[in-house]
PDB file of C-alpha atoms and ligand atoms in Angstrom:
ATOM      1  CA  UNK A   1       0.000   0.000   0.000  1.00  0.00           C
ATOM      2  CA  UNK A   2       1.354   3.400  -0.716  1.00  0.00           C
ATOM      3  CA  UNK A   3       1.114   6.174   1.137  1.00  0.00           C
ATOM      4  CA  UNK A   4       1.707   8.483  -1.410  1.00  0.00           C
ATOM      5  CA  UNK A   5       1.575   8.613  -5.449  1.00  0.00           C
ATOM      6  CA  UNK A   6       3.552  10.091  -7.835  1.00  0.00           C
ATOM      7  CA  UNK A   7       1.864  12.100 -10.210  1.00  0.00           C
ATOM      8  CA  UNK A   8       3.199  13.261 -13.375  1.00  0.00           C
ATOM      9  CA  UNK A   9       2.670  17.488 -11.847  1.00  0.00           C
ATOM     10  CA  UNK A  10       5.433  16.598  -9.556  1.00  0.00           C
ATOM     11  CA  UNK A  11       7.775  16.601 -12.475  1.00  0.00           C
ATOM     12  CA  UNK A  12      10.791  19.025 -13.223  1.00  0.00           C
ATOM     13  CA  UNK A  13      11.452  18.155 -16.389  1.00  0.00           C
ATOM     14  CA  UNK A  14      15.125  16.995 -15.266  1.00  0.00           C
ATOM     15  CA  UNK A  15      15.842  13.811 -15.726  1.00  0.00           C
ATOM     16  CA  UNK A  16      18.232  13.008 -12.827  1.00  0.00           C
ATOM     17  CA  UNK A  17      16.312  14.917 -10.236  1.00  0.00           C
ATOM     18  CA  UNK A  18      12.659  13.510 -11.081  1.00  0.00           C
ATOM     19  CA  UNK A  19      14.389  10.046 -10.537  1.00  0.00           C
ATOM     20  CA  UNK A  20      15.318  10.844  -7.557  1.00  0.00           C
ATOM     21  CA  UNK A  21      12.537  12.694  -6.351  1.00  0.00           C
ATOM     22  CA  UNK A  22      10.539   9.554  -7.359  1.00  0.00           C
ATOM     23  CA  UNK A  23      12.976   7.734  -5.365  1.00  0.00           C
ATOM     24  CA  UNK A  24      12.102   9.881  -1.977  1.00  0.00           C
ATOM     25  CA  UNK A  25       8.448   9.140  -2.785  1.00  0.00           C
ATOM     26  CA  UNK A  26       9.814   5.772  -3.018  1.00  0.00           C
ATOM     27  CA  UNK A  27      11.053   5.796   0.403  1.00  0.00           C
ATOM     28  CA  UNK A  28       8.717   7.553   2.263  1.00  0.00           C
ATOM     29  CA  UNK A  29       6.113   4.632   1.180  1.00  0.00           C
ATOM     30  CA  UNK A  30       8.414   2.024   1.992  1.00  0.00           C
ATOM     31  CA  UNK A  31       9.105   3.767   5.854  1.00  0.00           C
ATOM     32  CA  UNK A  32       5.182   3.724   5.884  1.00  0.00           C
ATOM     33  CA  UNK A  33       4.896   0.192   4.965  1.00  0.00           C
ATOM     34  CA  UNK A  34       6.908  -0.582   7.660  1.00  0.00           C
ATOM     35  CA  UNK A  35       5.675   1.020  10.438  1.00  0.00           C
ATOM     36  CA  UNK A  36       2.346  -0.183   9.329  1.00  0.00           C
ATOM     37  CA  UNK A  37       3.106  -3.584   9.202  1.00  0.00           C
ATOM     38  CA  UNK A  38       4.221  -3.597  13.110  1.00  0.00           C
ATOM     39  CA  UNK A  39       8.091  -2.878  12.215  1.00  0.00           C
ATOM     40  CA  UNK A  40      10.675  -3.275  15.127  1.00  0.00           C
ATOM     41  CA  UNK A  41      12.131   0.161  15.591  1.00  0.00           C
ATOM     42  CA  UNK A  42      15.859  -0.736  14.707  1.00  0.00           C
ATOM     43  CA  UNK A  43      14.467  -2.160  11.447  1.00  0.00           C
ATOM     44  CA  UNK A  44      12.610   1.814  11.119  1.00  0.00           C
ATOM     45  CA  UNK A  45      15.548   3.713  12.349  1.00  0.00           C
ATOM     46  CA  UNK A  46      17.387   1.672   9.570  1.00  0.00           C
ATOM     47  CA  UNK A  47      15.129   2.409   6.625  1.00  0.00           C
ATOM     48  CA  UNK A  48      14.921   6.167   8.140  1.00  0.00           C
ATOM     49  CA  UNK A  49      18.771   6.485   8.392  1.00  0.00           C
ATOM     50  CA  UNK A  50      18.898   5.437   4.837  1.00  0.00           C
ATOM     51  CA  UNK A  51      16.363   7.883   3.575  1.00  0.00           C
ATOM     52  CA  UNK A  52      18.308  10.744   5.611  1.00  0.00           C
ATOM     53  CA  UNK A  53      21.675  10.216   3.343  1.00  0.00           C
ATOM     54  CA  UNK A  54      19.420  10.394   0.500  1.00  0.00           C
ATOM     55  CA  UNK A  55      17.798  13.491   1.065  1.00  0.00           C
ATOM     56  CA  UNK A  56      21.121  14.895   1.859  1.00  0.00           C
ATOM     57  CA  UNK A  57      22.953  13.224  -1.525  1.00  0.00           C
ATOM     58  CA  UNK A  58      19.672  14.824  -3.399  1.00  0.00           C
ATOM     59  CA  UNK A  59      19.887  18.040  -1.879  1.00  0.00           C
ATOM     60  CA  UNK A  60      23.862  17.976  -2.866  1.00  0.00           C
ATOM     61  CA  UNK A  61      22.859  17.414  -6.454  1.00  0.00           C
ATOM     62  CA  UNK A  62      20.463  20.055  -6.872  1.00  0.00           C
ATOM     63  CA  UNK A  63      22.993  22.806  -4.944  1.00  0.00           C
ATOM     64  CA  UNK A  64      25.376  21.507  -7.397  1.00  0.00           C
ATOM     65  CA  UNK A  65      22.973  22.179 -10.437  1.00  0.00           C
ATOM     66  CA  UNK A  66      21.957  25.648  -9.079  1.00  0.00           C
ATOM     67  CA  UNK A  67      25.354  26.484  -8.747  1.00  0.00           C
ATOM     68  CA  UNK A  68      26.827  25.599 -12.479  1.00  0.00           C
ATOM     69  CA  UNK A  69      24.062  26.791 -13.968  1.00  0.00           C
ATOM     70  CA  UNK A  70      23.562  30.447 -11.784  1.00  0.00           C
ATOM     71  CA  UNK A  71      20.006  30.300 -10.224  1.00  0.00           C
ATOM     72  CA  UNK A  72      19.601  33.500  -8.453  1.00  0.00           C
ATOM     73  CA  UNK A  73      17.146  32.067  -6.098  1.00  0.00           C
ATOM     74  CA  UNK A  74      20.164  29.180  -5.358  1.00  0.00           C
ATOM     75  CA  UNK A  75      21.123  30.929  -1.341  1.00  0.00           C
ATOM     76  CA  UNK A  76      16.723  30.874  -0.865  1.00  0.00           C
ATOM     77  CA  UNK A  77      17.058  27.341  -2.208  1.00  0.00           C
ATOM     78  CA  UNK A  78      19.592  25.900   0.148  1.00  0.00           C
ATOM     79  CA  UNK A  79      18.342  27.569   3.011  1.00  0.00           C
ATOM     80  CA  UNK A  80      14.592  25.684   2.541  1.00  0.00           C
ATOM     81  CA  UNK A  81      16.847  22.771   2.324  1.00  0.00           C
ATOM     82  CA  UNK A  82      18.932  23.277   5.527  1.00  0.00           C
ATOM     83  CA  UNK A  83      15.516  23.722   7.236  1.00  0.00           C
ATOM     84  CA  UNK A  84      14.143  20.208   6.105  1.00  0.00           C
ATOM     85  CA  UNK A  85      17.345  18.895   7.100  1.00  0.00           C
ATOM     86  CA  UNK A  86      17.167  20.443  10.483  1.00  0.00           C
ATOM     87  CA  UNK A  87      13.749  19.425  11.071  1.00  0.00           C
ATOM     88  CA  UNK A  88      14.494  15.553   9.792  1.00  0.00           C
ATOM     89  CA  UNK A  89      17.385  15.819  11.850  1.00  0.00           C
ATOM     90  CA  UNK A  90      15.721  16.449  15.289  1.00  0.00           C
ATOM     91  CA  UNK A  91      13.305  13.175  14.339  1.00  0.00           C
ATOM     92  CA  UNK A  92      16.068  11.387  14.114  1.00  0.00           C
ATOM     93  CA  UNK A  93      17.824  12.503  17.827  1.00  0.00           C
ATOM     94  CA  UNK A  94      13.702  11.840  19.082  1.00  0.00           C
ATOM     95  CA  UNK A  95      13.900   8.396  17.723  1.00  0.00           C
ATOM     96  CA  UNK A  96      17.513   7.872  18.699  1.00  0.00           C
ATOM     97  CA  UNK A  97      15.799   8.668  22.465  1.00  0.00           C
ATOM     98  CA  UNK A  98      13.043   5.926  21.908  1.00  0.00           C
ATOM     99  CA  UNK A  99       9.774   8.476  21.054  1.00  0.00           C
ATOM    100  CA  UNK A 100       7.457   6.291  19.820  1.00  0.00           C
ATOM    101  CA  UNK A 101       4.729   8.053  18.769  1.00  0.00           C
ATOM    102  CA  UNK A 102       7.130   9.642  16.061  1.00  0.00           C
ATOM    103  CA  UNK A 103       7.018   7.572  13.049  1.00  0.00           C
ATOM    104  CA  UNK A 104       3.610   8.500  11.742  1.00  0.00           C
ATOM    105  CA  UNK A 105       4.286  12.341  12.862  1.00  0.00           C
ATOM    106  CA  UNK A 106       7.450  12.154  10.128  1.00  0.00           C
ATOM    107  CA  UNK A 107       5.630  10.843   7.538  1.00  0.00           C
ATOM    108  CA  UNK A 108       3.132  13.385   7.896  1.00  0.00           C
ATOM    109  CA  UNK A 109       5.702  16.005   7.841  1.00  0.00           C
ATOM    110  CA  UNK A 110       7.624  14.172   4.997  1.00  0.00           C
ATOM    111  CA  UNK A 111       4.894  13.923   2.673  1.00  0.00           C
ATOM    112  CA  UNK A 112       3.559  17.808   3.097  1.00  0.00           C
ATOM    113  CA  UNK A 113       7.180  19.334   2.961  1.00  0.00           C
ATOM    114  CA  UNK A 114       7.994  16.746  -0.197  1.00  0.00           C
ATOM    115  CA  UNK A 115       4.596  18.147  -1.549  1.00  0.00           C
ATOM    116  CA  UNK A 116       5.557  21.800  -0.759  1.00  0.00           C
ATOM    117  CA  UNK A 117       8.990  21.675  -1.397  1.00  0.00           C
ATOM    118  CA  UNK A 118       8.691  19.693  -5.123  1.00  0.00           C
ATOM    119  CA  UNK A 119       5.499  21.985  -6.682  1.00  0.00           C
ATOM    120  CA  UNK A 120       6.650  25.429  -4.799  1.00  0.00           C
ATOM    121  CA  UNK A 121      10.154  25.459  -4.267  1.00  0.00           C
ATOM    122  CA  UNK A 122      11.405  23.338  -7.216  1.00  0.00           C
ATOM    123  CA  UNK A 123       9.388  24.463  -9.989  1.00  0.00           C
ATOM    124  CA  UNK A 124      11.370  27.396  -9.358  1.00  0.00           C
ATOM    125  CA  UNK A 125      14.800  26.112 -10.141  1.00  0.00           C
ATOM    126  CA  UNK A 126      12.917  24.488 -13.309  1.00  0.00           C
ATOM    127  CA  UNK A 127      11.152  27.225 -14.621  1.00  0.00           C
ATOM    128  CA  UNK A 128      14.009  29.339 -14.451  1.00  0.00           C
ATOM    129  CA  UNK A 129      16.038  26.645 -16.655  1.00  0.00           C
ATOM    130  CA  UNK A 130      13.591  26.510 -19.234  1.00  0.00           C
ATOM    131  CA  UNK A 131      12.892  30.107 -19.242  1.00  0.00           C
ATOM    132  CA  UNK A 132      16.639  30.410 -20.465  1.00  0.00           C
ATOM    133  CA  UNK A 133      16.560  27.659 -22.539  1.00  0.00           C
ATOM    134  CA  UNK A 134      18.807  25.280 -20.612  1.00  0.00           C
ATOM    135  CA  UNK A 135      18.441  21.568 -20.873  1.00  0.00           C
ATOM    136  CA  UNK A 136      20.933  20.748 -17.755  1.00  0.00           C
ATOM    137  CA  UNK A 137      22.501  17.338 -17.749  1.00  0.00           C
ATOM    138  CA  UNK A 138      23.490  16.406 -14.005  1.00  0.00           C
TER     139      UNK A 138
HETATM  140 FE1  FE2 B 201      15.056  21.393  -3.611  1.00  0.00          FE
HETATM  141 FE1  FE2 B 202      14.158  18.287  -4.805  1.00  0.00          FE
END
């Protein structure tokens, strides 16, 4: 059971970042599955560690992009991205302290800042791209 679809509006038009952003859809479903199914919480914190270098190697790659190819919103960019991090960050020292309510309270916040974050914040890197006729290859 998923937890979340993918749907096609949730694409930048950038071939290395929609796979990956289809990859932290990916992941969020599979940390839902989990807890769902009854879980032990090592086998969680696992899956969750996991998706936290992942977020962190995507957010790399899009700095990166921003970066070679001059997106003026690039410092607003990072900063929404140091905030998620933050914010995933402190789930991960509750969990490390054995909260238990937290798992479905970071999907929750997962799936609205992945919503947020992929039809606000980077449709703006996109549209930028295509507005100067860039086709970027990561
Ligand atoms: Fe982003
Ligand atoms: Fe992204």
């Amino acid at each position: 059971m998923s937890t979340f679809l993918w749907e096609p509006s949730f694409e930048v038009n950038i071939k290395i970042i929609d796979e990956q952003h289809k990859k932290l859809v990916e992941t969020v479903n599979i940390l839902y599955d989990s807890i769902v199914s009854g879980e032990s919480s090592k086998v969680l914190f696992t899956i969750f560690e996991r998706m936290v270098e992942y977020v962190t190697f995507h957010f790399e790659t899009e700095e990166e992009l921003m970066v070679r190819l001059s997106f003026p919103g690039f410092q607003e960019h990072k900063h929404e991205h140091e905030e998620c991090t933050k914010k995933v960050l402190e789930f991960k020292h509750k969990f490390e302290n054995g909260e238990k309510t937290i798992s479905i309270e970071l999907i929750s916040f997962l799936v609205d800042w992945i919503h947020h974050h992929l039809l606000c914040v980077d449709m703006k890197y996109a549209a930028f791209f295509k507005e100067k006729g860039i086709t970027p290859r990561a």
